[in-house]
């Protein structure tokens, strides 16, 4: 502990230290002006610094690609630059802590937050996470890699007991966090909601002290996930530094004082966690009197260079899965283009839940084509619906933006105390709605213009946490300000059931709409979502077929939305929602030049892929996604992505199938070490798309690898793998040299081979470079928890024990033998082998 921290700590009373380790409000910590300790702001999240809003509300900010797209870039340098962008945005939102990155693993394709997480692979996740952290913290903003640990699905996420054996934890689920500490130097970590082997993560001493601090050398702060703290003394002893949000339920002078008096914890435990909070304040510059980053002082940046970077990243994470030569399209083509699909005109740029931000922009493919390829005859067809539940009203049915006027009181009366605009008819409030607005009692009037696309009956609906009514043309058409309504599953299960009314609308007619909402009868979280759905009978697939048949090329943009992929709920199905698989097949039959763009956050069923001319996996690509997809389609950018997860041919092939999602409050990680590509290799199952796969428009030639190191060298002496790469095409492009290690027969079972390093190269036509991958001894090691059979138990058996080949000391071990190092283009496309001989080593 530094001298300045010790001095400030000594100046605080026990009661003040107890208050310091609990938040003040939803997004702020406590201040102690006499001691020179200010309050600071914290903000979500992994793809954008939202500030004081929630679920996409609040000040507009940069929306970078979601985590799964960042993982698919395989480009730590690029991700570090994006981290710097989010560090700047966090400070612009008055915050010194960014609640990111999300680095749990893709254990199952249906995980509701897979889109937030980088990969199924711990090494890829760890290297990307470390670079993200370095970028953010270079701006003086702390990161909190989350959720520590084994928080890999949303099923019963607040209470589920993740039962994971220690070897699997050490070799898979803890590895990204270890990289975050050792390589990223993270200043914070966020503990998870779930239990780990019976103990809540926020009070798990083995996890937060023995592993995180004692073994990895972490000296930062551990913050609870919101409302995830479960105890006072147990959490303090384990090393939970900060309970959020405030005011604390388990931490503050009341409960901590009682725990101290009862002898359940001592002053040393309190000093340790209070010191953690002070160290975070020191590292982020909060103790230096910096006035440029104050809670509640939010501003927009929206810099041109940031837009360009986000666009570059979206293209870099777009994976060209298949291409029969139709791509890239000629930018000068003079023909017609059919753009089809529910996500073609309304791109899904991020997932739902706490990662949601109000991006500066949301550019769909249709918008991008109109901006840059106006000479083309572009024809649009929706193709089908994919709504799971009520989708918030937005463009094109909403013309322009809604104007929101805020009032203190529940009756939309008195002076307007705050105004803002919104591109969506979803208003969610968690804390203060805006400057001068009383969070305990307020109302909002949102005014805009509705434009229907079809003449006939439409369903107008709302889901509310509070009270709302809707007026069209000055007439009240839906009033939910009185009466009782059952709860639905929106807004984390706190929202009402769908409340709806039928209205008649005329295509193209501008209809004034007013949404009046008050927070009466709400608790803590409040808001409303208003949507509109046409009931006019149309054969959407037939319309899409006709558009495709009349075009030179058909581009079908399929995917999900924030209803399907979101925090708080896992996905319902491995298949694309709605009639999208049938839409793809029928469009492909109508036009042989059909390209499918997959706009999902996680893996989905691609059993239609062999029927189309090309497949691009774009993921949730952030605010510039439409431009990035257009860039890739027309060859203005190389599809730089490689799959960060294995896509199974059938859902039943996924490794966690028999253990997912859990039952009776327990989820067993019964597949052990064999998730992702490890499982498919071990079981000799051919996936639909292997891990690491991705095509480029350029072609590359690799030399055989040159390997140095090995033998009885010390742990500090790495094995170096070098590969010469040349771009032998007439196009610029990128390639990823992946390195997999295949072990010799070992004392314990091991995966067939595992990714242990990679290098991404960017080459102009004819350019040559050398990819260099460094493998430490950990790349060849496995964790042996040791045989913990009680001493002397074998002697009680009537059967002679014989010679034992078991270890009794847990640790990382390298078995002696010849290891095969593969350079590869994917886990299933091995290019060149090389051998390295290693002696036995304990790390």
C-alpha positions in Angstrom: 0.0 0.0 0.0 1.5 3.4 -1.0 2.3 6.0 1.6 -0.5 8.3 0.3 -3.1 5.5 0.6 -1.9 4.7 4.1 -2.2 8.3 5.1 -5.7 8.7 3.7 -6.8 5.4 5.2 -5.4 6.4 8.6 -7.3 9.7 8.4 -10.7 7.9 8.1 -12.7 6.6 11.1 -13.9 3.1 11.1 -17.4 4.3 10.2 -16.1 6.3 7.2 -14.1 3.3 6.0 -17.2 1.2 6.2 -19.1 3.7 4.2 -16.3 4.0 1.6 -16.7 0.4 0.5 -20.4 0.8 -0.4 -21.7 2.9 -3.3 -23.6 6.1 -2.9 -26.2 5.5 -5.7 -26.7 3.5 -8.8 -23.6 4.6 -10.6 -21.6 6.6 -8.1 -19.4 6.0 -5.1 -19.3 8.0 -1.8 -17.4 11.2 -1.2 -15.6 12.3 1.9 -14.7 16.0 1.3 -12.8 16.5 4.6 -10.5 13.6 3.7 -10.1 14.8 0.1 -11.9 11.7 -1.3 -14.4 12.6 -4.1 -17.2 10.5 -5.5 -16.7 9.0 -8.9 -18.9 7.6 -11.6 -18.9 4.1 -13.1 -20.5 3.0 -16.3 -21.4 0.0 -18.4 -20.0 -1.4 -20.6 -18.3 -3.7 -23.0 -19.4 -2.0 -26.3 -20.0 1.6 -25.2 -19.7 3.9 -22.2 -23.4 4.7 -21.5 -23.0 7.0 -18.6 -26.0 7.5 -16.2 -28.6 5.9 -18.4 -29.8 2.3 -18.6 -30.8 -0.1 -21.3 -30.0 2.2 -24.2 -31.1 5.4 -22.6 -28.9 8.3 -21.6 -26.4 10.4 -23.4 -25.4 9.3 -26.9 -22.1 7.5 -27.1 -19.9 5.5 -29.4 -21.2 1.9 -29.9 -18.3 -0.3 -30.9 -18.8 -3.9 -32.1 -19.9 -6.4 -29.5 -17.4 -8.7 -27.8 -17.9 -11.7 -30.1 -17.0 -9.5 -33.1 -13.9 -8.2 -31.3 -12.9 -11.8 -30.7 -13.4 -12.6 -34.3 -11.0 -9.9 -35.3 -8.1 -11.9 -33.8 -6.4 -8.5 -33.6 -5.3 -7.4 -30.1 -3.7 -4.2 -31.5 -7.0 -3.0 -33.0 -8.9 -3.9 -29.9 -6.4 -1.9 -27.8 -7.2 1.2 -29.9 -11.0 0.5 -29.4 -10.3 0.3 -25.7 -8.7 3.8 -25.8 -11.8 5.1 -27.6 -14.1 3.7 -24.8 -11.7 5.2 -22.2 -12.2 8.6 -23.7 -16.0 8.0 -23.9 -16.1 6.9 -20.2 -14.4 10.1 -19.1 -16.7 12.2 -21.4 -19.6 10.6 -19.5 -18.0 11.7 -16.1 -16.9 8.1 -15.2 -13.6 6.7 -14.1 -14.6 3.0 -14.1 -15.8 1.1 -17.2 -17.7 -2.1 -16.2 -16.0 -4.2 -18.9 -14.8 -6.3 -20.6 -17.1 -9.4 -20.4 -14.7 -12.4 -20.7 -16.8 -15.4 -19.8 -16.5 -18.2 -22.4 -19.0 -19.4 -25.1 -19.8 -22.7 -23.4 -23.1 -23.2 -25.2 -24.5 -21.6 -28.4 -27.7 -20.5 -26.5 -25.9 -18.4 -23.9 -27.9 -15.2 -23.7 -24.7 -13.0 -23.4 -22.4 -14.8 -25.8 -22.5 -11.7 -27.9 -20.8 -9.8 -25.1 -18.0 -12.4 -24.7 -15.1 -12.8 -27.0 -14.8 -16.5 -27.7 -15.1 -20.1 -26.7 -11.3 -20.2 -26.3 -9.5 -19.0 -23.2 -6.3 -17.9 -25.0 -8.0 -15.9 -27.6 -10.3 -14.4 -25.0 -7.4 -13.6 -22.7 -5.2 -11.9 -25.3 -8.1 -9.8 -26.6 -9.2 -8.9 -23.0 -5.7 -7.8 -22.1 -5.4 -5.5 -25.1 -8.9 -4.0 -24.4 -7.9 -3.3 -20.8 -4.6 -1.7 -21.7 -6.4 0.6 -24.1 -9.1 1.7 -21.6 -6.7 2.2 -18.7 -4.3 4.2 -20.9 -6.9 6.9 -20.5 -6.9 6.7 -16.7 -10.1 4.7 -16.6 -10.3 1.4 -14.6 -11.7 -1.8 -16.0 -13.5 -4.5 -14.3 -13.3 -7.8 -16.4 -16.4 -9.7 -15.6 -18.1 -11.9 -14.4 -15.6 -13.7 -12.1 -16.2 -16.7 -12.6 -18.1 -19.5 -14.4 -21.0 -17.2 -15.2 -21.6 -18.5 -18.7 -25.4 -18.5 -19.1 -28.4 -16.5 -17.9 -30.4 -19.5 -16.5 -31.1 -18.8 -12.8 -28.1 -16.5 -13.1 -28.5 -14.9 -9.6 -28.4 -18.2 -7.7 -27.2 -21.0 -9.9 -24.4 -23.1 -8.5 -21.7 -23.6 -11.2 -20.1 -26.9 -10.3 -16.7 -27.0 -12.1 -13.7 -29.2 -11.2 -10.5 -27.4 -10.4 -8.6 -28.5 -13.5 -11.3 -27.3 -15.8 -11.5 -24.0 -14.0 -7.7 -23.5 -14.1 -7.3 -24.4 -17.8 -10.4 -22.8 -19.2 -12.7 -20.5 -17.2 -10.1 -18.7 -15.1 -7.6 -18.2 -17.9 -9.1 -15.0 -19.5 -9.1 -13.4 -16.0 -5.5 -14.4 -15.4 -4.5 -12.7 -18.7 -6.5 -9.7 -17.6 -4.4 -9.4 -14.5 -1.0 -10.6 -15.7 -1.0 -9.2 -19.3 -3.6 -6.4 -19.1 -2.8 -5.1 -15.6 -6.4 -4.6 -14.8 -7.2 -2.3 -11.9 -10.5 -4.0 -11.1 -12.5 -7.2 -11.4 -16.2 -7.8 -11.1 -17.5 -10.8 -9.2 -20.3 -12.8 -10.6 -23.9 -13.4 -9.3 -23.6 -17.2 -9.3 -22.2 -19.7 -6.8 -19.0 -21.5 -7.6 -18.9 -25.0 -6.2 -21.4 -24.0 -3.6 -20.1 -20.6 -2.5 -21.3 -17.3 -4.0 -18.6 -15.7 -6.0 -18.8 -12.4 -4.1 -17.8 -14.2 -0.9 -15.6 -16.9 -2.3 -12.3 -16.6 -0.5 -10.6 -19.3 -2.6 -11.5 -17.3 -5.8 -11.0 -13.7 -4.6 -8.0 -14.1 -2.3 -6.1 -17.3 -2.9 -6.3 -17.4 -6.7 -6.8 -13.7 -7.7 -4.6 -12.0 -5.2 -2.1 -14.5 -3.7 -1.4 -16.5 -6.9 -1.9 -14.0 -9.6 -0.6 -10.9 -7.7 -3.8 -8.8 -8.3 -3.6 -5.6 -6.2 -6.8 -3.9 -7.5 -10.4 -3.7 -6.3 -13.2 -6.3 -6.7 -16.6 -4.8 -7.2 -19.8 -6.8 -6.9 -22.1 -7.2 -9.8 -25.1 -5.0 -9.2 -27.0 -6.4 -6.1 -24.8 -9.5 -6.1 -23.3 -9.0 -2.7 -24.6 -11.7 -0.3 -23.0 -11.1 3.1 -21.0 -8.6 5.2 -18.2 -10.4 7.0 -17.9 -13.3 4.6 -17.5 -10.9 1.6 -15.0 -8.7 3.4 -12.9 -11.7 4.5 -13.0 -13.0 0.9 -11.9 -9.7 -0.5 -14.9 -8.1 -2.0 -13.8 -4.4 -2.1 -16.9 -2.5 -3.1 -20.6 -3.3 -3.0 -22.7 -1.8 -5.8 -25.1 -0.2 -6.2 -25.5 2.2 -3.3 -26.6 2.6 -0.7 -25.1 -0.7 0.4 -27.3 -3.4 1.9 -24.3 -5.5 3.3 -21.6 -2.8 3.3 -21.7 0.5 5.2 -21.2 1.5 8.8 -24.3 -0.3 10.1 -23.7 -3.9 9.0 -19.9 -3.7 9.0 -20.0 -2.2 12.5 -22.2 -5.1 13.7 -19.8 -7.6 12.1 -16.8 -6.0 13.7 -18.5 -6.0 17.1 -19.4 -9.7 16.7 -15.9 -10.6 15.8 -16.9 -12.0 12.5 -14.3 -9.8 10.8 -11.6 -7.5 12.0 -10.3 -4.0 11.2 -7.6 -5.5 9.0 -10.2 -6.9 6.7 -11.9 -3.5 6.5 -8.5 -1.7 5.9 -7.7 -4.1 3.1 -10.9 -3.5 1.1 -11.0 0.2 1.9 -7.4 0.4 0.7 -8.5 -1.3 -2.6 -11.0 1.5 -3.2 -8.6 4.2 -2.4 -6.0 2.7 -4.7 -8.5 2.7 -7.5 -9.3 6.3 -6.9 -5.6 7.1 -6.9 -4.9 5.2 -10.2 -7.8 6.9 -12.0 -6.6 10.4 -10.9 -9.6 11.0 -8.7 -7.4 12.0 -5.8 -5.5 14.6 -7.9 -8.3 17.1 -7.9 -9.1 16.5 -11.6 -12.3 18.4 -12.4 -12.6 17.2 -16.0 -14.3 13.9 -15.1 -17.2 14.4 -12.6 -20.3 12.3 -12.1 -23.3 13.7 -13.9 -21.3 15.9 -16.3 -21.9 14.0 -19.6 -20.9 15.1 -23.0 -20.8 13.6 -26.5 -17.6 13.1 -28.5 -18.7 11.5 -31.9 -15.3 12.1 -33.5 -14.8 11.3 -37.2 -11.7 9.3 -36.4 -13.7 7.2 -34.0 -16.4 6.5 -36.6 -13.6 5.3 -39.0 -12.1 3.1 -36.3 -15.4 1.5 -35.4 -16.1 0.9 -39.1 -12.7 -0.7 -39.5 -13.3 -3.0 -36.5 -16.6 -4.1 -37.8 -15.1 -5.2 -41.1 -12.1 -6.8 -39.3 -14.5 -8.9 -37.3 -16.7 -9.9 -40.3 -16.1 -13.6 -41.2 -16.4 -14.8 -44.8 -17.5 -18.3 -44.1 -18.2 -19.4 -47.7 -17.8 -17.9 -51.2 -18.3 -19.5 -54.6 -16.7 -16.5 -56.3 -19.7 -14.1 -56.2 -17.9 -11.9 -53.7 -16.6 -9.3 -53.8 -19.2 -7.5 -55.8 -17.9 -5.0 -58.4 -18.4 -1.4 -56.9 -19.0 -0.2 -60.5 -21.7 -2.8 -61.2 -24.6 -1.2 -63.0 -27.2 -3.9 -62.3 -29.8 -4.4 -59.6 -29.5 -5.6 -56.1 -32.2 -7.1 -54.0 -31.7 -6.5 -50.3 -33.8 -8.7 -48.2 -34.5 -9.6 -44.6 -35.7 -8.3 -41.3 -32.3 -7.0 -40.4 -31.5 -5.4 -43.7 -33.2 -2.1 -42.9 -32.9 -2.2 -39.2 -29.4 -3.5 -38.2 -28.9 -5.2 -34.8 -25.7 -3.5 -33.7 -25.6 -4.7 -30.1 -27.4 -7.1 -27.8 -29.8 -6.4 -25.0 -29.4 -5.7 -21.3 -26.7 -3.8 -19.5 -24.5 -3.6 -22.7 -27.1 -1.6 -24.5 -26.2 2.1 -25.2 -27.7 4.9 -27.2 -25.2 4.9 -30.1 -24.4 8.0 -32.0 -25.6 6.2 -35.1 -27.2 2.9 -36.2 -26.4 2.5 -39.9 -28.2 -0.4 -41.6 -27.1 -2.0 -44.8 -29.9 -0.3 -46.7 -28.7 3.1 -45.5 -25.1 2.4 -46.3 -26.0 1.3 -49.8 -28.0 4.5 -50.3 -25.1 6.6 -49.1 -22.4 5.0 -51.2 -23.9 3.1 -54.1 -26.7 5.3 -55.3 -26.1 4.3 -58.9 -27.4 0.8 -58.1 -31.0 -0.2 -58.5 -31.6 -1.5 -55.0 -34.9 -3.2 -54.2 -35.9 -4.0 -50.6 -38.1 -6.8 -49.3 -38.7 -7.6 -45.6 -39.0 -11.3 -46.1 -40.4 -12.2 -42.7 -40.9 -11.1 -39.1 -38.6 -12.1 -36.2 -40.3 -10.4 -33.3 -40.2 -12.5 -30.1 -42.2 -9.9 -28.2 -42.9 -6.2 -28.5 -40.2 -4.3 -30.5 -39.9 -0.6 -29.8 -41.2 1.8 -32.4 -38.4 3.4 -34.5 -37.5 4.3 -38.1 -38.9 3.8 -40.6 -42.4 3.8 -38.9 -41.2 6.6 -36.7 -40.4 9.6 -38.7 -37.4 11.4 -37.2 -37.1 11.3 -33.5 -39.5 11.6 -30.5 -39.3 14.8 -28.5 -39.4 14.0 -24.7 -40.6 16.6 -22.2 -40.1 15.8 -18.5 -42.3 17.1 -15.6 -42.0 16.8 -11.9 -45.1 15.0 -10.7 -47.3 12.3 -12.2 -49.7 14.3 -14.2 -47.7 15.9 -17.1 -48.4 19.4 -15.7 -46.3 22.4 -14.6 -43.1 23.6 -16.2 -41.0 21.4 -18.4 -37.9 20.7 -16.4 -35.9 18.7 -19.0 -36.1 17.9 -22.7 -34.3 15.4 -25.0 -34.8 13.4 -28.2 -35.0 9.7 -28.7 -34.9 7.6 -31.9 -36.9 4.9 -30.2 -40.1 4.6 -28.3 -38.5 2.9 -25.4 -37.9 4.9 -22.2 -36.1 3.2 -19.3 -35.0 5.0 -16.1 -32.8 3.7 -13.3 -31.9 6.6 -11.0 -32.2 10.3 -12.0 -34.0 10.6 -15.4 -32.3 13.9 -16.2 -31.1 17.2 -14.7 -33.8 18.7 -12.5 -36.1 15.7 -12.7 -37.3 14.2 -9.4 -36.6 10.4 -9.7 -39.2 9.7 -7.0 -42.2 11.3 -8.9 -42.0 12.4 -12.6 -43.8 12.1 -15.9 -42.7 12.3 -19.5 -44.6 13.3 -22.7 -43.0 12.0 -25.9 -44.3 13.5 -29.2 -43.5 12.4 -32.7 -44.9 11.4 -36.1 -46.0 7.9 -37.1 -45.9 6.7 -40.7 -47.4 3.3 -41.5 -46.1 1.3 -44.4 -49.4 -0.5 -45.1 -53.1 0.5 -45.1 -55.2 -1.5 -42.6 -55.3 -2.8 -39.1 -52.2 -2.5 -36.8 -51.6 -3.6 -33.3 -50.4 -0.8 -31.0 -48.8 -2.2 -27.8 -46.9 -1.3 -24.7 -45.1 -2.9 -21.9 -44.8 -0.6 -18.8 -43.1 -0.3 -15.5 -45.3 2.6 -14.3 -48.3 4.0 -16.1 -48.8 5.0 -19.7 -51.3 6.1 -22.3 -51.0 6.7 -26.0 -52.7 9.2 -28.2 -53.0 9.2 -32.1 -54.2 12.3 -33.8 -55.0 13.7 -30.4 -57.3 10.8 -29.4 -56.5 8.4 -26.6 -56.3 4.9 -28.2 -54.5 3.0 -25.5 -54.8 3.8 -21.8 -53.0 1.7 -19.1 -52.9 4.4 -16.4 -55.4 2.5 -14.3 -56.0 -1.2 -13.5 -53.9 -4.2 -12.6 -51.7 -6.0 -15.1 -49.8 -9.2 -14.8 -46.0 -9.3 -15.1 -44.3 -10.4 -18.3 -40.7 -11.3 -18.9 -39.5 -8.0 -20.4 -37.3 -5.5 -18.4 -35.6 -8.4 -16.5 -39.0 -9.8 -15.7 -40.3 -6.6 -14.0 -42.4 -5.2 -16.8 -46.1 -5.7 -17.4 -47.6 -8.1 -19.8 -48.2 -6.8 -23.3 -51.1 -4.3 -23.3 -52.5 -3.6 -26.8 -55.2 -2.1 -28.9 -56.1 -2.3 -32.6 -55.8 0.8 -34.7 -56.5 1.6 -38.4 -53.7 3.4 -40.3 -53.1 4.5 -43.8 -49.9 3.9 -45.7 -47.7 7.0 -46.0 -50.0 9.2 -43.9 -48.2 11.1 -41.2 -50.0 10.6 -37.9 -49.1 12.5 -34.7 -48.3 10.2 -31.8 -48.0 11.2 -28.2 -46.8 8.8 -25.5 -47.5 10.0 -21.9 -45.7 8.0 -19.2 -45.4 8.5 -15.4 -43.4 6.5 -12.9 -46.4 6.0 -10.6 -46.7 2.4 -9.3 -43.1 1.6 -10.3 -40.2 0.6 -8.0 -36.5 1.5 -8.7 -36.5 0.5 -12.4 -39.2 2.3 -14.4 -40.1 3.0 -18.0 -42.1 1.9 -21.1 -41.7 0.3 -24.5 -44.2 1.2 -27.2 -44.4 -0.8 -30.5 -46.5 -1.1 -33.6 -47.1 -4.2 -35.7 -49.0 -4.4 -39.0 -51.8 -7.0 -39.2 -52.2 -6.5 -42.9 -52.1 -9.9 -44.6 -49.0 -10.1 -46.9 -46.9 -13.0 -48.2 -43.6 -11.6 -47.2 -41.5 -14.5 -48.5 -43.2 -14.4 -51.9 -42.4 -10.7 -52.1 -38.8 -11.5 -51.3 -38.7 -14.2 -54.0 -40.0 -11.8 -56.6 -37.5 -9.1 -55.7 -34.6 -11.7 -55.8 -35.7 -13.2 -59.1 -35.7 -9.7 -60.7 -32.2 -8.8 -59.4 -28.7 -9.6 -60.5 -27.6 -10.3 -56.9 -29.6 -11.0 -53.7 -28.3 -10.1 -50.3 -30.3 -11.6 -47.4 -29.6 -10.1 -44.0 -30.9 -12.5 -41.3 -30.4 -12.5 -37.6 -31.8 -11.8 -34.2 -32.5 -8.8 -32.1 -32.2 -7.7 -28.5 -35.3 -9.7 -27.6 -33.6 -12.9 -28.6 -30.0 -12.2 -27.4 -30.0 -10.3 -24.1 -28.9 -10.3 -20.5 -31.4 -12.0 -18.3 -32.5 -14.7 -20.7 -30.8 -17.4 -22.8 -31.8 -17.9 -26.4 -34.8 -20.2 -27.1 -33.4 -22.0 -30.1 -30.3 -22.7 -32.1 -32.3 -21.9 -35.3 -32.7 -18.4 -36.7 -36.0 -17.0 -35.4 -39.1 -16.9 -37.5 -39.2 -18.0 -41.1 -35.7 -16.9 -41.9 -34.3 -20.4 -42.8 -37.2 -20.9 -45.3 -36.7 -17.3 -46.6 -33.0 -18.1 -47.3 -33.8 -21.3 -49.2 -36.5 -19.8 -51.3 -34.5 -16.7 -52.2 -31.5 -18.8 -53.1 -33.8 -20.9 -55.3 -34.9 -17.7 -57.0 -31.5 -16.3 -57.5 -28.2 -18.3 -57.7 -26.2 -15.2 -56.7 -27.6 -15.1 -53.2 -25.3 -13.9 -50.4 -26.4 -14.3 -46.7 -25.2 -11.9 -44.0 -25.7 -13.3 -40.6 -26.5 -10.6 -38.0 -26.5 -12.6 -34.8 -24.5 -12.3 -31.6 -23.7 -16.0 -31.2 -23.6 -19.2 -33.3 -26.7 -20.3 -35.0 -27.8 -23.1 -37.3 -26.3 -22.8 -40.8 -27.8 -25.9 -42.3 -28.9 -23.8 -45.3 -25.3 -22.6 -46.1 -24.6 -25.0 -48.9 -27.6 -23.6 -50.9 -26.2 -20.1 -51.2 -23.4 -18.5 -53.1 -21.7 -16.8 -50.1 -22.0 -16.5 -46.3 -20.8 -13.5 -44.2 -21.0 -13.6 -40.4 -21.2 -10.0 -39.4 -22.3 -10.4 -35.7 -23.4 -7.3 -33.8 -21.1 -4.9 -35.5 -21.6 -1.6 -33.7 -22.9 1.8 -35.0 -21.0 1.6 -38.4 -22.0 -2.0 -39.2 -24.0 -1.2 -42.3 -21.1 0.7 -43.9 -18.7 -2.1 -42.8 -20.8 -4.8 -44.4 -21.1 -2.8 -47.6 -17.4 -2.3 -47.6 -16.9 -6.1 -47.4 -19.6 -7.0 -49.9 -18.0 -4.6 -52.5 -14.4 -5.4 -51.7 -13.5 -2.0 -50.3 -12.4 -3.9 -47.1 -11.1 -7.4 -46.7 -13.3 -9.7 -44.6 -10.8 -9.8 -41.7 -12.6 -12.0 -39.3 -12.0 -15.6 -38.2 -14.5 -17.6 -36.3 -14.1 -17.1 -32.5 -16.5 -20.0 -31.8 -17.2 -23.4 -33.4 -20.6 -23.6 -35.1 -22.0 -27.1 -34.7 -23.8 -28.8 -37.5 -26.6 -29.7 -35.0 -27.4 -28.2 -31.7 -27.1 -31.7 -30.1 -23.4 -31.7 -31.1 -22.5 -28.9 -28.7 -20.3 -30.1 -25.8 -22.5 -28.8 -23.0 -25.7 -30.3 -24.5 -26.3 -32.9 -21.8 -25.4 -30.5 -18.9 -27.2 -27.3 -20.0 -28.7 -25.2 -18.6 -29.0 -26.9 -15.3 -31.6 -28.1 -12.8 -32.5 -27.9 -9.2 -30.2 -24.9 -8.8 -27.1 -26.5 -10.2 -25.3 -26.5 -13.5 -22.6 -29.2 -13.9 -19.8 -28.5 -16.2 -19.7 -32.2 -17.0 -17.9 -31.7 -20.4 -14.9 -30.6 -18.4 -12.0 -29.5 -20.6 -13.8 -30.4 -23.8 -15.6 -27.2 -24.9 -15.5 -25.7 -28.3 -12.9 -27.0 -30.7 -11.4 -29.3 -28.1 -14.6 -31.3 -28.0 -15.0 -31.6 -31.8 -11.4 -32.8 -32.2 -11.7 -35.3 -29.4 -15.0 -36.8 -30.6 -14.1 -36.5 -34.3 -17.3 -34.6 -35.0 -17.2 -32.4 -38.1 -18.7 -28.9 -37.3 -20.6 -26.7 -39.7 -17.8 -24.1 -39.3 -14.6 -24.9 -37.4 -13.1 -22.5 -34.8 -10.6 -20.1 -36.5 -12.1 -20.5 -40.0 -12.4 -17.5 -42.3 -11.7 -16.6 -45.9 -10.0 -13.6 -47.4 -10.3 -12.0 -50.8 -6.5 -12.1 -50.9 -4.4 -15.4 -51.0 -1.4 -16.1 -48.8 1.4 -18.5 -48.8 3.1 -19.7 -45.6 6.5 -21.1 -45.1 7.1 -24.1 -42.8 7.5 -22.8 -39.2 10.9 -22.2 -37.7 10.9 -23.2 -34.0 13.5 -22.2 -31.5 13.7 -23.2 -27.8 12.8 -26.4 -26.0 14.9 -29.0 -24.3 15.6 -28.3 -20.6 15.4 -24.5 -20.9 14.1 -22.7 -17.9 10.5 -21.5 -17.8 11.6 -18.0 -18.6 12.9 -19.2 -22.0 10.0 -19.3 -24.4 9.6 -21.4 -27.6 9.5 -19.1 -30.6 7.5 -19.9 -33.7 8.2 -17.9 -36.9 6.3 -18.2 -40.2 7.0 -16.2 -43.3 3.8 -15.0 -44.9 3.5 -13.6 -48.4 0.4 -12.1 -50.1 0.6 -13.6 -53.6 -2.5 -12.0 -54.9 -3.4 -8.6 -56.4 -5.5 -7.5 -53.4 -4.6 -6.2 -49.9 -5.8 -8.5 -47.2 -5.2 -10.0 -43.7 -4.4 -13.4 -42.5 -4.2 -15.1 -39.1 -1.4 -17.6 -38.3 -2.8 -19.8 -35.6 -0.6 -22.0 -33.5 -1.9 -25.2 -31.9 0.0 -27.5 -29.5 -0.5 -31.2 -29.7 1.0 -33.0 -26.6 2.6 -36.3 -26.3 1.0 -39.0 -24.1 0.7 -37.5 -20.7 0.1 -38.5 -17.1 -3.5 -37.0 -17.3 -5.8 -37.0 -20.3 -5.4 -33.9 -22.5 -7.3 -32.4 -25.5 -6.0 -33.5 -28.9 -4.6 -30.1 -29.5 -5.2 -26.5 -28.2 -4.8 -23.0 -29.5 -1.8 -21.5 -27.7 -1.0 -18.4 -29.8 -1.7 -16.5 -33.0 -0.5 -13.5 -35.1 -2.6 -11.4 -37.5 -0.8 -9.9 -40.4 -2.0 -7.2 -42.9 -0.3 -7.3 -46.3 -0.4 -5.3 -49.5 -0.3 -7.2 -52.8 3.1 -9.0 -53.1 4.1 -7.9 -49.6 5.9 -10.3 -47.3 6.3 -10.4 -43.5 7.3 -12.8 -40.7 4.6 -13.8 -38.1 6.2 -14.4 -34.7 4.4 -16.3 -32.0 5.8 -16.7 -28.5 4.9 -19.8 -26.5 5.8 -19.7 -22.8 6.0 -23.0 -20.8 2.4 -22.6 -19.8 1.5 -23.3 -23.5 2.7 -26.8 -23.0 1.5 -27.4 -19.4 -1.6 -28.7 -17.8 -3.0 -28.3 -14.3 -2.8 -31.4 -12.2 -4.9 -31.0 -9.0 -3.1 -34.0 -7.6 -4.5 -37.2 -6.0 -6.0 -36.1 -2.7 -6.8 -39.6 -1.4 -6.2 -39.5 2.3 -2.8 -40.8 3.3 -2.8 -44.5 4.2 -6.2 -45.2 2.7 -4.6 -47.5 0.0 -3.1 -49.6 2.7 -6.6 -50.5 3.9 -7.4 -52.1 0.6 -7.1 -55.9 0.2 -5.8 -55.3 -3.3 -2.1 -54.2 -3.5 -1.9 -50.6 -4.6 1.2 -51.3 -6.8 3.5 -48.6 -8.1 1.8 -45.1 -8.1 2.2 -42.7 -11.0 0.0 -40.1 -9.3 1.1 -36.7 -8.2 0.0 -35.5 -4.8 1.0 -31.8 -5.2 -1.3 -29.7 -7.3 0.2 -27.4 -9.9 1.1 -26.8 -13.5 3.2 -29.5 -15.1 5.0 -30.1 -18.4 5.4 -33.8 -19.1 8.5 -34.8 -21.0 8.3 -35.7 -24.6 7.9 -34.5 -28.2 5.3 -31.8 -28.7 3.8 -31.1 -32.2 3.4 -27.5 -33.0 0.9 -26.9 -35.8 0.5 -23.7 -37.8 -3.1 -23.6 -38.9 -5.7 -21.6 -40.6 -8.4 -23.1 -38.3 -8.7 -25.9 -35.8 -9.6 -28.1 -38.7 -7.2 -26.8 -41.3 -3.7 -27.7 -40.1 -1.0 -26.4 -42.4 2.5 -27.3 -41.2 3.8 -29.3 -38.2 7.0 -28.9 -36.3 8.4 -30.8 -33.3 9.8 -29.6 -30.1 11.3 -31.8 -27.4 10.7 -30.7 -23.8 11.9 -32.1 -20.5 9.7 -32.5 -17.5 9.0 -29.2 -15.7 7.0 -28.0 -12.8 5.8 -24.4 -13.2 
